[in-house]
mmCIF file of C-alpha atoms in Angstrom:
data_model
loop_
_atom_site.group_PDB
_atom_site.id
_atom_site.type_symbol
_atom_site.label_atom_id
_atom_site.label_comp_id
_atom_site.label_asym_id
_atom_site.label_seq_id
_atom_site.Cartn_x
_atom_site.Cartn_y
_atom_site.Cartn_z
ATOM 1 C CA MET I 1 9.009 14.977 -26.703
ATOM 2 C CA THR I 2 5.510 14.170 -28.012
ATOM 3 C CA GLU I 3 3.788 17.135 -29.660
ATOM 4 C CA HIS I 4 1.121 18.605 -27.428
ATOM 5 C CA THR I 5 -2.572 18.406 -28.497
ATOM 6 C CA LYS I 6 -5.577 20.501 -27.629
ATOM 7 C CA ASP I 7 -6.543 17.801 -25.316
ATOM 8 C CA PRO I 8 -5.371 17.076 -21.936
ATOM 9 C CA ILE I 9 -3.807 14.310 -19.965
ATOM 10 C CA ALA I 10 -6.865 13.226 -17.905
ATOM 11 C CA ILE I 11 -6.069 11.590 -14.515
ATOM 12 C CA ILE I 12 -8.780 9.467 -12.730
ATOM 13 C CA GLY I 13 -7.936 9.509 -8.975
ATOM 14 C CA ALA I 14 -6.147 11.924 -6.778
ATOM 15 C CA GLY I 15 -4.289 9.761 -4.580
ATOM 16 C CA HIS I 16 -0.500 9.454 -4.443
ATOM 17 C CA ALA I 17 -0.233 7.900 -7.944
ATOM 18 C CA GLY I 18 -2.507 10.501 -9.680
ATOM 19 C CA VAL I 19 -1.141 13.409 -7.971
ATOM 20 C CA ALA I 20 2.496 12.229 -8.781
ATOM 21 C CA VAL I 21 1.697 11.681 -12.472
ATOM 22 C CA ALA I 22 0.209 15.266 -12.560
ATOM 23 C CA ALA I 23 3.272 17.116 -10.666
ATOM 24 C CA GLY I 24 5.575 14.733 -12.647
ATOM 25 C CA LEU I 25 4.478 15.831 -15.916
ATOM 26 C CA ARG I 26 4.366 19.535 -15.148
ATOM 27 C CA SER I 27 7.652 19.502 -13.587
ATOM 28 C CA ARG I 28 9.305 17.922 -16.439
ATOM 29 C CA GLY I 29 7.915 20.040 -19.159
ATOM 30 C CA TRP I 30 4.717 18.994 -20.297
ATOM 31 C CA ALA I 31 2.825 22.218 -21.387
ATOM 32 C CA GLY I 32 -0.412 20.843 -22.207
ATOM 33 C CA GLY I 33 -3.438 20.482 -20.238
ATOM 34 C CA ILE I 34 -3.591 18.358 -17.143
ATOM 35 C CA ALA I 35 -7.150 17.332 -15.465
ATOM 36 C CA LEU I 36 -7.146 15.494 -12.053
ATOM 37 C CA VAL I 37 -10.562 14.103 -11.723
ATOM 38 C CA ASP I 38 -11.575 12.905 -8.255
ATOM 39 C CA VAL I 39 -14.869 11.668 -6.750
ATOM 40 C CA GLN I 40 -13.727 13.225 -3.515
ATOM 41 C CA HIS I 41 -14.008 16.765 -2.411
ATOM 42 C CA ASP I 42 -11.144 16.997 -0.016
ATOM 43 C CA ALA I 43 -7.639 18.165 -1.260
ATOM 44 C CA PRO I 44 -5.376 15.124 -2.018
ATOM 45 C CA TYR I 45 -3.671 14.025 1.233
ATOM 46 C CA GLU I 46 -1.150 11.732 2.649
ATOM 47 C CA ARG I 47 -2.550 8.151 3.272
ATOM 48 C CA PRO I 48 -0.195 6.655 5.575
ATOM 49 C CA PRO I 49 -1.036 8.785 8.462
ATOM 50 C CA LEU I 50 -4.633 7.640 8.388
ATOM 51 C CA SER I 51 -3.698 4.514 10.481
ATOM 52 C CA LYS I 52 -0.793 5.998 12.453
ATOM 53 C CA ASP I 53 -0.670 9.658 13.243
ATOM 54 C CA LEU I 54 -4.291 10.592 12.857
ATOM 55 C CA LEU I 55 -5.458 7.668 15.511
ATOM 56 C CA ALA I 56 -2.754 8.660 17.905
ATOM 57 C CA PRO I 57 -4.029 10.114 21.435
ATOM 58 C CA GLY I 58 -4.223 13.897 21.473
ATOM 59 C CA ALA I 59 -3.508 14.159 17.556
ATOM 60 C CA GLY I 60 -5.204 16.778 15.560
ATOM 61 C CA ASP I 61 -7.962 15.869 12.904
ATOM 62 C CA ARG I 62 -6.011 16.822 9.797
ATOM 63 C CA VAL I 63 -3.599 14.908 7.607
ATOM 64 C CA ALA I 64 -0.831 16.452 5.547
ATOM 65 C CA PRO I 65 -1.934 17.433 2.046
ATOM 66 C CA LEU I 66 0.105 15.804 -1.029
ATOM 67 C CA ARG I 67 0.776 19.540 -2.288
ATOM 68 C CA LYS I 68 0.648 22.751 -0.571
ATOM 69 C CA GLU I 69 -2.597 24.898 -1.082
ATOM 70 C CA GLY I 70 -2.539 26.880 -4.277
ATOM 71 C CA TYR I 71 -0.168 24.253 -5.921
ATOM 72 C CA TYR I 72 -2.499 22.891 -8.415
ATOM 73 C CA GLU I 73 -3.721 26.262 -9.521
ATOM 74 C CA ALA I 74 -0.187 27.803 -9.766
ATOM 75 C CA LYS I 75 0.872 24.733 -11.842
ATOM 76 C CA GLY I 76 -2.223 24.843 -14.213
ATOM 77 C CA ILE I 77 -3.449 21.526 -13.093
ATOM 78 C CA GLU I 78 -7.191 21.514 -13.261
ATOM 79 C CA ARG I 79 -8.779 19.667 -10.361
ATOM 80 C CA VAL I 80 -12.445 18.281 -11.084
ATOM 81 C CA THR I 81 -13.687 17.363 -7.599
ATOM 82 C CA GLY I 82 -16.616 15.522 -6.538
ATOM 83 C CA GLN I 83 -17.203 13.927 -9.688
ATOM 84 C CA ALA I 84 -17.420 10.215 -10.415
ATOM 85 C CA VAL I 85 -16.488 8.881 -13.856
ATOM 86 C CA GLU I 86 -19.513 6.973 -15.570
ATOM 87 C CA SER I 87 -17.515 5.405 -18.359
ATOM 88 C CA ILE I 88 -14.451 5.630 -20.794
ATOM 89 C CA ASP I 89 -15.227 6.255 -24.426
ATOM 90 C CA ARG I 90 -12.174 4.682 -25.783
ATOM 91 C CA ALA I 91 -13.021 4.978 -29.532
ATOM 92 C CA GLY I 92 -13.776 8.707 -28.871
ATOM 93 C CA ARG I 93 -10.846 9.127 -26.435
ATOM 94 C CA ALA I 94 -13.259 10.856 -23.600
ATOM 95 C CA ILE I 95 -14.270 10.182 -20.193
ATOM 96 C CA VAL I 96 -18.044 10.518 -19.290
ATOM 97 C CA LEU I 97 -18.883 11.968 -15.837
ATOM 98 C CA LYS I 98 -21.913 11.104 -13.857
ATOM 99 C CA ASN I 99 -23.517 14.419 -14.572
ATOM 100 C CA GLY I 100 -23.279 13.383 -18.326
ATOM 101 C CA SER I 101 -20.482 15.817 -19.451
ATOM 102 C CA ARG I 102 -17.815 14.562 -21.739
ATOM 103 C CA ARG I 103 -14.091 15.313 -21.087
ATOM 104 C CA PRO I 104 -11.857 14.350 -23.989
ATOM 105 C CA TYR I 105 -8.210 13.042 -23.398
ATOM 106 C CA TYR I 106 -4.964 12.872 -25.262
ATOM 107 C CA ARG I 107 -3.732 10.272 -22.757
ATOM 108 C CA LEU I 108 -5.742 8.792 -19.906
ATOM 109 C CA VAL I 109 -4.182 7.530 -16.765
ATOM 110 C CA LEU I 110 -6.175 5.321 -14.325
ATOM 111 C CA ALA I 111 -5.051 6.046 -10.631
ATOM 112 C CA THR I 112 -8.447 4.759 -9.079
ATOM 113 C CA GLY I 113 -6.716 2.941 -6.299
ATOM 114 C CA SER I 114 -8.474 0.360 -4.218
ATOM 115 C CA ARG I 115 -11.264 0.207 -1.371
ATOM 116 C CA ALA I 116 -11.514 -1.675 1.553
ATOM 117 C CA ARG I 117 -13.159 -5.276 1.379
ATOM 118 C CA GLU I 118 -16.512 -5.315 2.882
ATOM 119 C CA LEU I 119 -17.430 -7.904 5.410
ATOM 120 C CA PRO I 120 -19.935 -10.349 3.742
ATOM 121 C CA ILE I 121 -21.782 -11.316 7.002
ATOM 122 C CA PRO I 122 -25.059 -10.398 8.761
ATOM 123 C CA GLY I 123 -24.792 -7.199 10.674
ATOM 124 C CA ALA I 124 -21.989 -5.826 8.762
ATOM 125 C CA ASP I 125 -24.203 -2.739 8.170
ATOM 126 C CA LEU I 126 -24.751 -1.965 11.859
ATOM 127 C CA ASP I 127 -23.634 1.593 13.340
ATOM 128 C CA GLY I 128 -20.240 1.093 14.625
ATOM 129 C CA VAL I 129 -18.855 -1.141 11.981
ATOM 130 C CA LEU I 130 -16.204 0.777 10.348
ATOM 131 C CA ALA I 131 -13.315 0.068 7.839
ATOM 132 C CA LEU I 132 -10.197 2.449 6.965
ATOM 133 C CA ARG I 133 -9.612 3.580 3.685
ATOM 134 C CA THR I 134 -10.257 7.393 3.443
ATOM 135 C CA TYR I 135 -9.521 10.614 5.641
ATOM 136 C CA ARG I 136 -13.379 10.402 6.591
ATOM 137 C CA ASP I 137 -12.978 6.774 7.555
ATOM 138 C CA GLY I 138 -10.033 7.847 9.728
ATOM 139 C CA LEU I 139 -11.979 10.509 11.359
ATOM 140 C CA ALA I 140 -14.945 8.176 12.149
ATOM 141 C CA ILE I 141 -12.488 5.594 13.585
ATOM 142 C CA LYS I 142 -10.664 8.310 15.620
ATOM 143 C CA GLN I 143 -13.986 9.440 17.307
ATOM 144 C CA SER I 144 -14.849 5.891 18.203
ATOM 145 C CA LEU I 145 -11.340 5.281 20.213
ATOM 146 C CA VAL I 146 -12.564 6.666 23.438
ATOM 147 C CA PRO I 147 -11.106 5.309 26.731
ATOM 148 C CA GLY I 148 -12.919 2.302 27.908
ATOM 149 C CA ALA I 149 -14.452 1.375 24.295
ATOM 150 C CA ARG I 150 -14.593 -2.197 23.337
ATOM 151 C CA VAL I 151 -12.804 -2.467 20.238
ATOM 152 C CA VAL I 152 -13.032 -5.537 18.031
ATOM 153 C CA VAL I 153 -10.556 -5.533 15.066
ATOM 154 C CA ILE I 154 -11.358 -8.044 12.203
ATOM 155 C CA GLY I 155 -8.120 -9.027 10.389
ATOM 156 C CA ALA I 156 -4.425 -8.796 11.564
ATOM 157 C CA GLY I 157 -2.767 -7.223 8.671
ATOM 158 C CA PHE I 158 -0.928 -4.113 8.479
ATOM 159 C CA ILE I 159 -3.976 -1.823 8.893
ATOM 160 C CA GLY I 160 -5.667 -3.899 11.574
ATOM 161 C CA MET I 161 -2.700 -4.281 13.686
ATOM 162 C CA GLU I 162 -1.848 -0.477 13.288
ATOM 163 C CA VAL I 163 -5.460 0.198 14.317
ATOM 164 C CA ALA I 164 -5.242 -2.131 17.232
ATOM 165 C CA ALA I 165 -1.985 -0.267 18.653
ATOM 166 C CA ALA I 166 -3.653 3.044 18.224
ATOM 167 C CA ALA I 167 -6.803 1.800 20.007
ATOM 168 C CA VAL I 168 -4.862 0.476 23.041
ATOM 169 C CA LYS I 169 -2.883 3.894 23.349
ATOM 170 C CA ASN I 170 -6.429 5.422 23.501
ATOM 171 C CA GLY I 171 -7.210 3.300 26.397
ATOM 172 C CA CYS I 172 -9.617 1.029 24.666
ATOM 173 C CA ALA I 173 -10.117 -2.656 25.354
ATOM 174 C CA VAL I 174 -8.867 -4.234 21.844
ATOM 175 C CA THR I 175 -9.413 -7.764 20.633
ATOM 176 C CA VAL I 176 -8.164 -8.779 17.346
ATOM 177 C CA LEU I 177 -9.940 -11.655 15.375
ATOM 178 C CA GLU I 178 -7.787 -13.208 12.541
ATOM 179 C CA PHE I 179 -8.784 -16.372 10.618
ATOM 180 C CA GLN I 180 -4.996 -17.395 9.957
ATOM 181 C CA ASP I 181 -2.764 -18.756 12.684
ATOM 182 C CA ARG I 182 -0.697 -15.640 13.023
ATOM 183 C CA VAL I 183 -0.509 -11.868 12.405
ATOM 184 C CA MET I 184 0.511 -10.209 9.041
ATOM 185 C CA LYS I 185 0.949 -13.874 7.668
ATOM 186 C CA ARG I 186 0.458 -12.646 3.811
ATOM 187 C CA VAL I 187 3.320 -10.373 4.077
ATOM 188 C CA THR I 188 5.845 -11.562 6.599
ATOM 189 C CA SER I 189 7.339 -14.760 8.191
ATOM 190 C CA ALA I 190 6.637 -16.629 11.440
ATOM 191 C CA PRO I 191 9.481 -15.163 13.397
ATOM 192 C CA VAL I 192 8.488 -11.487 12.580
ATOM 193 C CA SER I 193 4.792 -12.461 13.407
ATOM 194 C CA ALA I 194 6.004 -14.096 16.671
ATOM 195 C CA TYR I 195 7.889 -10.811 17.580
ATOM 196 C CA PHE I 196 4.650 -8.460 16.836
ATOM 197 C CA GLU I 197 2.287 -10.792 18.543
ATOM 198 C CA HIS I 198 4.397 -10.538 21.743
ATOM 199 C CA LEU I 199 4.527 -6.919 21.404
ATOM 200 C CA HIS I 200 0.982 -6.365 21.081
ATOM 201 C CA ARG I 201 0.088 -8.822 24.000
ATOM 202 C CA SER I 202 2.410 -7.157 26.071
ATOM 203 C CA ARG I 203 0.729 -3.772 25.558
ATOM 204 C CA GLY I 204 -2.759 -5.184 26.427
ATOM 205 C CA VAL I 205 -4.049 -6.398 23.028
ATOM 206 C CA ARG I 206 -6.028 -9.811 23.000
ATOM 207 C CA LEU I 207 -5.261 -11.768 19.856
ATOM 208 C CA GLU I 208 -7.591 -14.802 18.810
ATOM 209 C CA PHE I 209 -6.375 -16.733 15.765
ATOM 210 C CA GLY I 210 -8.570 -19.429 13.783
ATOM 211 C CA ALA I 211 -11.346 -16.799 14.322
ATOM 212 C CA ALA I 212 -13.646 -16.777 11.478
ATOM 213 C CA VAL I 213 -16.198 -14.136 11.925
ATOM 214 C CA ASN I 214 -19.911 -15.048 10.810
ATOM 215 C CA GLU I 215 -22.068 -12.478 12.352
ATOM 216 C CA ILE I 216 -22.213 -9.092 14.077
ATOM 217 C CA GLN I 217 -25.167 -8.517 16.439
ATOM 218 C CA GLY I 218 -26.673 -5.387 17.934
ATOM 219 C CA ASP I 219 -29.952 -3.394 18.089
ATOM 220 C CA GLY I 220 -29.135 -0.700 15.683
ATOM 221 C CA GLY I 221 -25.631 -0.383 16.759
ATOM 222 C CA VAL I 222 -22.863 -3.103 17.314
ATOM 223 C CA GLU I 223 -22.843 -5.104 20.482
ATOM 224 C CA ARG I 224 -21.072 -8.356 20.025
ATOM 225 C CA VAL I 225 -19.195 -10.430 17.208
ATOM 226 C CA LEU I 226 -19.795 -13.974 16.697
ATOM 227 C CA THR I 227 -17.369 -16.587 15.392
ATOM 228 C CA SER I 228 -18.150 -19.822 13.660
ATOM 229 C CA ASP I 229 -17.049 -21.929 16.515
ATOM 230 C CA GLY I 230 -19.669 -20.282 18.759
ATOM 231 C CA ARG I 231 -17.593 -17.713 20.637
ATOM 232 C CA SER I 232 -18.960 -14.124 21.346
ATOM 233 C CA PHE I 233 -16.942 -10.871 21.641
ATOM 234 C CA GLU I 234 -18.516 -7.793 23.120
ATOM 235 C CA ALA I 235 -17.798 -4.687 21.152
ATOM 236 C CA ASP I 236 -18.861 -1.021 21.115
ATOM 237 C CA VAL I 237 -16.798 -0.767 17.883
ATOM 238 C CA VAL I 238 -15.856 -2.964 15.001
ATOM 239 C CA VAL I 239 -12.984 -2.256 12.574
ATOM 240 C CA ALA I 240 -12.663 -4.529 9.568
ATOM 241 C CA GLY I 241 -9.139 -4.789 8.143
ATOM 242 C CA ILE I 242 -9.738 -7.683 5.679
ATOM 243 C CA GLY I 243 -7.997 -6.317 2.996
ATOM 244 C CA VAL I 244 -8.783 -4.246 -0.270
ATOM 245 C CA LEU I 245 -10.286 -4.615 -3.845
ATOM 246 C CA PRO I 246 -8.847 -2.735 -6.803
ATOM 247 C CA ASN I 247 -11.322 -0.156 -8.194
ATOM 248 C CA GLN I 248 -11.006 -1.665 -11.850
ATOM 249 C CA GLU I 249 -14.651 -1.433 -12.689
ATOM 250 C CA LEU I 250 -14.250 1.382 -15.117
ATOM 251 C CA ALA I 251 -11.380 -0.290 -16.872
ATOM 252 C CA GLU I 252 -13.343 -3.578 -17.045
ATOM 253 C CA ALA I 253 -16.423 -1.860 -18.582
ATOM 254 C CA ALA I 254 -14.130 -0.131 -21.231
ATOM 255 C CA GLY I 255 -12.764 -3.632 -22.202
ATOM 256 C CA LEU I 256 -9.322 -3.291 -20.694
ATOM 257 C CA ASP I 257 -7.742 -6.663 -19.500
ATOM 258 C CA CYS I 258 -8.207 -6.863 -15.483
ATOM 259 C CA ARG I 259 -7.299 -9.742 -13.389
ATOM 260 C CA ASP I 260 -7.567 -8.739 -9.693
ATOM 261 C CA GLY I 261 -6.137 -5.294 -10.927
ATOM 262 C CA VAL I 262 -5.805 -3.653 -14.180
ATOM 263 C CA LEU I 263 -2.971 -5.331 -16.310
ATOM 264 C CA VAL I 264 0.026 -3.082 -16.950
ATOM 265 C CA ASN I 265 3.547 -3.391 -18.695
ATOM 266 C CA GLU I 266 6.742 -2.047 -17.334
ATOM 267 C CA GLN I 267 5.752 1.582 -18.745
ATOM 268 C CA CYS I 268 2.337 1.075 -17.075
ATOM 269 C CA ARG I 269 0.418 0.987 -20.310
ATOM 270 C CA THR I 270 -2.750 -1.204 -20.456
ATOM 271 C CA THR I 271 -3.862 -3.143 -23.284
ATOM 272 C CA ASP I 272 -5.163 0.326 -24.850
ATOM 273 C CA PRO I 273 -2.059 2.369 -25.966
ATOM 274 C CA HIS I 274 -3.543 5.652 -25.062
ATOM 275 C CA ILE I 275 -4.511 4.476 -21.481
ATOM 276 C CA TYR I 276 -2.002 4.149 -18.434
ATOM 277 C CA ALA I 277 -2.879 2.850 -14.986
ATOM 278 C CA ALA I 278 -0.760 3.229 -11.955
ATOM 279 C CA GLY I 279 -0.841 2.519 -8.164
ATOM 280 C CA ASP I 280 -2.961 0.102 -6.138
ATOM 281 C CA VAL I 281 -5.417 -0.611 -9.178
ATOM 282 C CA THR I 282 -2.574 -2.136 -11.093
ATOM 283 C CA ARG I 283 -1.334 -5.736 -11.524
ATOM 284 C CA TYR I 284 2.101 -6.427 -13.346
ATOM 285 C CA THR I 285 4.741 -8.921 -13.714
ATOM 286 C CA SER I 286 7.691 -8.337 -11.290
ATOM 287 C CA THR I 287 11.130 -7.740 -12.869
ATOM 288 C CA PHE I 288 12.747 -9.518 -10.036
ATOM 289 C CA SER I 289 10.762 -12.710 -9.516
ATOM 290 C CA GLY I 290 8.989 -12.917 -12.729
ATOM 291 C CA THR I 291 5.501 -13.442 -10.823
ATOM 292 C CA SER I 292 2.455 -11.494 -11.346
ATOM 293 C CA GLN I 293 1.679 -9.107 -8.331
ATOM 294 C CA ARG I 294 -0.551 -6.071 -7.082
ATOM 295 C CA LEU I 295 1.253 -4.026 -4.693
ATOM 296 C CA GLU I 296 -0.622 -1.656 -2.212
ATOM 297 C CA SER I 297 2.234 0.710 -1.323
ATOM 298 C CA ILE I 298 3.150 4.479 -1.574
ATOM 299 C CA GLN I 299 6.643 3.464 -3.131
ATOM 300 C CA ASN I 300 4.904 1.305 -5.831
ATOM 301 C CA ALA I 301 2.459 4.204 -6.587
ATOM 302 C CA ASN I 302 5.264 6.722 -6.986
ATOM 303 C CA ALA I 303 7.398 4.493 -9.002
ATOM 304 C CA GLN I 304 4.384 3.630 -11.365
ATOM 305 C CA ALA I 305 3.886 7.328 -11.698
ATOM 306 C CA GLU I 306 7.216 8.126 -12.828
ATOM 307 C CA ALA I 307 7.128 5.286 -15.292
ATOM 308 C CA VAL I 308 4.054 6.931 -16.691
ATOM 309 C CA VAL I 309 5.560 10.275 -16.915
ATOM 310 C CA ASN I 310 8.431 8.971 -18.734
ATOM 311 C CA ASP I 311 6.469 7.213 -21.289
ATOM 312 C CA ILE I 312 4.267 9.975 -21.918
ATOM 313 C CA LEU I 313 7.195 12.306 -22.266
ATOM 314 C CA GLU I 314 9.127 9.782 -24.339
ATOM 315 C CA HIS I 315 12.013 9.817 -21.788
ATOM 316 C CA PRO I 316 14.135 6.802 -21.088
ATOM 317 C CA GLY I 317 12.673 4.755 -18.219
ATOM 318 C CA LYS I 318 14.613 4.011 -15.017
ATOM 319 C CA ALA I 319 15.368 0.583 -13.845
ATOM 320 C CA ALA I 320 12.717 -0.902 -11.808
ATOM 321 C CA GLU I 321 12.927 0.027 -7.886
ATOM 322 C CA VAL I 322 12.763 -2.829 -5.522
ATOM 323 C CA PRO I 323 9.548 -2.509 -3.696
ATOM 324 C CA TRP I 324 9.508 -1.609 -0.082
ATOM 325 C CA PHE I 325 7.049 -1.232 2.575
ATOM 326 C CA TRP I 326 6.712 -0.283 6.152
ATOM 327 C CA THR I 327 4.471 -0.403 9.178
ATOM 328 C CA VAL I 328 4.835 1.180 12.722
ATOM 329 C CA GLN I 329 2.991 -0.501 15.674
ATOM 330 C CA HIS I 330 3.587 0.486 19.388
ATOM 331 C CA ASP I 331 6.428 2.690 18.169
ATOM 332 C CA VAL I 332 8.213 -0.235 16.480
ATOM 333 C CA ARG I 333 9.054 0.051 12.820
ATOM 334 C CA LEU I 334 8.986 -2.994 10.542
ATOM 335 C CA GLN I 335 10.430 -2.117 7.224
ATOM 336 C CA THR I 336 10.714 -4.369 4.276
ATOM 337 C CA ALA I 337 12.521 -4.519 0.907
ATOM 338 C CA GLY I 338 11.402 -6.978 -1.644
ATOM 339 C CA VAL I 339 8.533 -9.441 -1.517
ATOM 340 C CA MET I 340 8.963 -12.611 0.362
ATOM 341 C CA HIS I 341 7.247 -15.916 -0.704
ATOM 342 C CA PRO I 342 6.118 -18.533 1.548
ATOM 343 C CA GLU I 343 8.506 -21.119 0.058
ATOM 344 C CA ASP I 344 11.591 -18.738 0.772
ATOM 345 C CA GLU I 345 14.308 -19.856 3.080
ATOM 346 C CA VAL I 346 13.956 -17.842 6.367
ATOM 347 C CA ILE I 347 16.989 -16.818 8.217
ATOM 348 C CA VAL I 348 16.932 -14.755 11.165
ATOM 349 C CA ARG I 349 19.857 -12.104 11.825
ATOM 350 C CA GLY I 350 20.186 -11.031 15.493
ATOM 351 C CA GLU I 351 18.052 -11.627 18.533
ATOM 352 C CA PRO I 352 14.331 -10.685 18.327
ATOM 353 C CA GLY I 353 14.316 -10.358 22.192
ATOM 354 C CA THR I 354 16.521 -7.080 21.823
ATOM 355 C CA GLY I 355 13.901 -5.516 19.538
ATOM 356 C CA LYS I 356 16.424 -4.937 16.850
ATOM 357 C CA PHE I 357 17.040 -7.655 14.394
ATOM 358 C CA ALA I 358 16.366 -8.652 10.646
ATOM 359 C CA VAL I 359 14.915 -11.579 8.837
ATOM 360 C CA VAL I 360 16.516 -12.504 5.329
ATOM 361 C CA TYR I 361 14.604 -14.219 2.834
ATOM 362 C CA LEU I 362 16.615 -16.290 0.327
ATOM 363 C CA ARG I 363 15.257 -17.919 -2.807
ATOM 364 C CA ASN I 364 17.396 -20.365 -4.681
ATOM 365 C CA GLY I 365 20.172 -18.957 -2.684
ATOM 366 C CA ARG I 366 19.708 -15.389 -3.802
ATOM 367 C CA LEU I 367 18.229 -12.357 -1.710
ATOM 368 C CA ALA I 368 14.663 -12.045 -2.459
ATOM 369 C CA ALA I 369 13.534 -9.807 0.600
ATOM 370 C CA VAL I 370 14.393 -8.625 4.049
ATOM 371 C CA ASP I 371 12.413 -7.390 6.975
ATOM 372 C CA THR I 372 14.221 -5.200 9.378
ATOM 373 C CA ILE I 373 12.819 -4.304 12.982
ATOM 374 C CA GLY I 374 13.796 -1.449 14.881
ATOM 375 C CA GLY I 375 16.762 -0.452 12.636
ATOM 376 C CA LEU I 376 17.913 -0.143 9.023
ATOM 377 C CA THR I 377 21.341 -1.523 9.019
ATOM 378 C CA ASP I 378 20.426 -4.537 6.706
ATOM 379 C CA PHE I 379 17.653 -2.767 4.935
ATOM 380 C CA ARG I 380 20.226 -0.349 3.066
ATOM 381 C CA PRO I 381 22.461 -2.991 1.541
ATOM 382 C CA ALA I 382 19.460 -5.704 0.879
ATOM 383 C CA LYS I 383 17.743 -2.982 -1.255
ATOM 384 C CA LYS I 384 20.698 -2.873 -3.534
ATOM 385 C CA LEU I 385 21.682 -6.502 -3.350
ATOM 386 C CA ILE I 386 18.413 -7.967 -4.158
ATOM 387 C CA PRO I 387 18.258 -6.952 -8.087
ATOM 388 C CA THR I 388 21.823 -8.409 -8.479
ATOM 389 C CA GLY I 389 20.740 -12.191 -8.070
ATOM 390 C CA LEU I 390 24.015 -12.878 -6.407
ATOM 391 C CA LEU I 391 24.311 -16.018 -4.513
ATOM 392 C CA LEU I 392 24.790 -15.752 -0.698
ATOM 393 C CA ASP I 393 26.188 -18.044 2.036
ATOM 394 C CA PRO I 394 23.336 -19.038 4.393
ATOM 395 C CA ALA I 395 25.829 -19.387 7.243
ATOM 396 C CA LEU I 396 27.301 -16.068 6.803
ATOM 397 C CA VAL I 397 23.643 -14.490 6.495
ATOM 398 C CA ALA I 398 22.864 -16.003 9.715
ATOM 399 C CA ASP I 399 25.785 -14.261 11.713
ATOM 400 C CA PRO I 400 24.680 -10.762 12.523
ATOM 401 C CA ASP I 401 28.332 -9.683 12.970
ATOM 402 C CA VAL I 402 28.851 -10.426 9.359
ATOM 403 C CA LYS I 403 27.774 -7.461 6.865
ATOM 404 C CA LEU I 404 24.912 -8.693 4.664
ATOM 405 C CA GLU I 405 26.977 -7.444 1.487
ATOM 406 C CA ASP I 406 29.880 -9.728 2.923
ATOM 407 C CA ALA I 407 27.840 -12.758 2.721
ATOM 408 C CA VAL I 408 27.859 -12.936 -1.129
ATOM 409 C CA LEU I 409 29.478 -16.013 -2.453
ATOM 410 C CA GLY I 410 32.570 -16.048 -5.084
ATOM 411 C CA ALA I 411 34.041 -12.689 -5.729
ATOM 412 C CA GLY I 412 32.086 -10.679 -3.239
ATOM 413 C CA PHE I 413 29.815 -7.786 -3.239
ATOM 414 C CA PRO I 414 30.309 -5.637 -6.216
ATOM 415 C CA PRO I 415 32.118 -2.305 -5.097
ATOM 416 C CA ALA I 416 29.733 0.183 -6.612
ATOM 417 C CA ILE I 417 27.023 -1.464 -4.632
ATOM 418 C CA HIS I 418 28.992 -1.829 -1.544
ATOM 419 C CA GLU I 419 29.625 1.996 -1.594
ATOM 420 C CA ALA I 420 26.249 2.905 -2.386
ATOM 421 C CA GLY I 421 24.562 0.921 0.354
ATOM 422 C CA ALA I 422 25.339 3.368 3.176
ATOM 423 C CA ALA I 423 23.770 6.158 1.264
ATOM 424 C CA LEU I 424 20.279 4.420 0.801
ATOM 425 C CA VAL I 425 17.289 5.582 2.539
#
């Protein structure tokens, strides 16, 4: 293990990645200082419930903390709250806070996450125009979802569709405006989109595609949303879910290599050997596809945090985990393993009308990703099968009565993977 120094490990950002680095270092033997620097005053909290549990009818106003009260003090993790970092002094190995104070570091971890992309249109600053990224954002949206409220959601990604589902449950009249031709197009295929479109419409959500929003109007507060083709949608509340931007400004100003995310290697090292980055702010080359990607998920944040901890402690790194994601809309769970590409071969397993099916994505005959809707039967073996690069028989994959692991061409699914599949989460 690296010899400890008088300077601490400094972590900027107290989301899932930042807290996981701090907790992992301490639980695995790091005896030196750990400083967790966060611009927010709130105790670090779970992020997924913001668009799910927090907005549900009758739900309380709190979300679960990432660690119990007293954890950080008990573990000797210093929390520096309400302090933004002004700059990184790489030569002096110190961070400079907005108040002018300097905090030296032995190693620095950037876990600055991402922020909601702002609407670049007139009226975006009106009262009632909201976005969802933080706990306080969630509270503001929650308080707006009153019965009878006219809610316009701009963007049909995961966040937008989860907010739409919650708004309908709260008795709101909901319209979703999406520039693309289907929901969740960036992350899934047409069959999955079609299923969720039908699901949302059956619950009362109005979906409008090809809707390019160019203005929000109102006298002080939002009253209507206008699209480029001349349509007008009355609104009391507008929620923008048009994606996020990585908080890479500190890294850029410090001269680190950034390209829509801070570039990191498999150990999450940046171009400075004393600085790491983890979570939504990072961009890296996928072990499985060889493509550059920036993933916004809890799984990625935790996996990268573990890579940081291993490298700082000079422990052997684990094999890369297959990325996985999930969303819950109208009580239906979509869970994904792997990252699909638009050119992948799309094979539906099962009947979407039953509400329980899977969509498999083959790339050059090999499993690249899987979407499971309403069940995890194919998710478990797919998560093990994706890293193997084994060829699959498309005809067998299309038969829902054939286990996915039995669709492998040639010698068949390796026994070790076959046996492990049932135990996966």
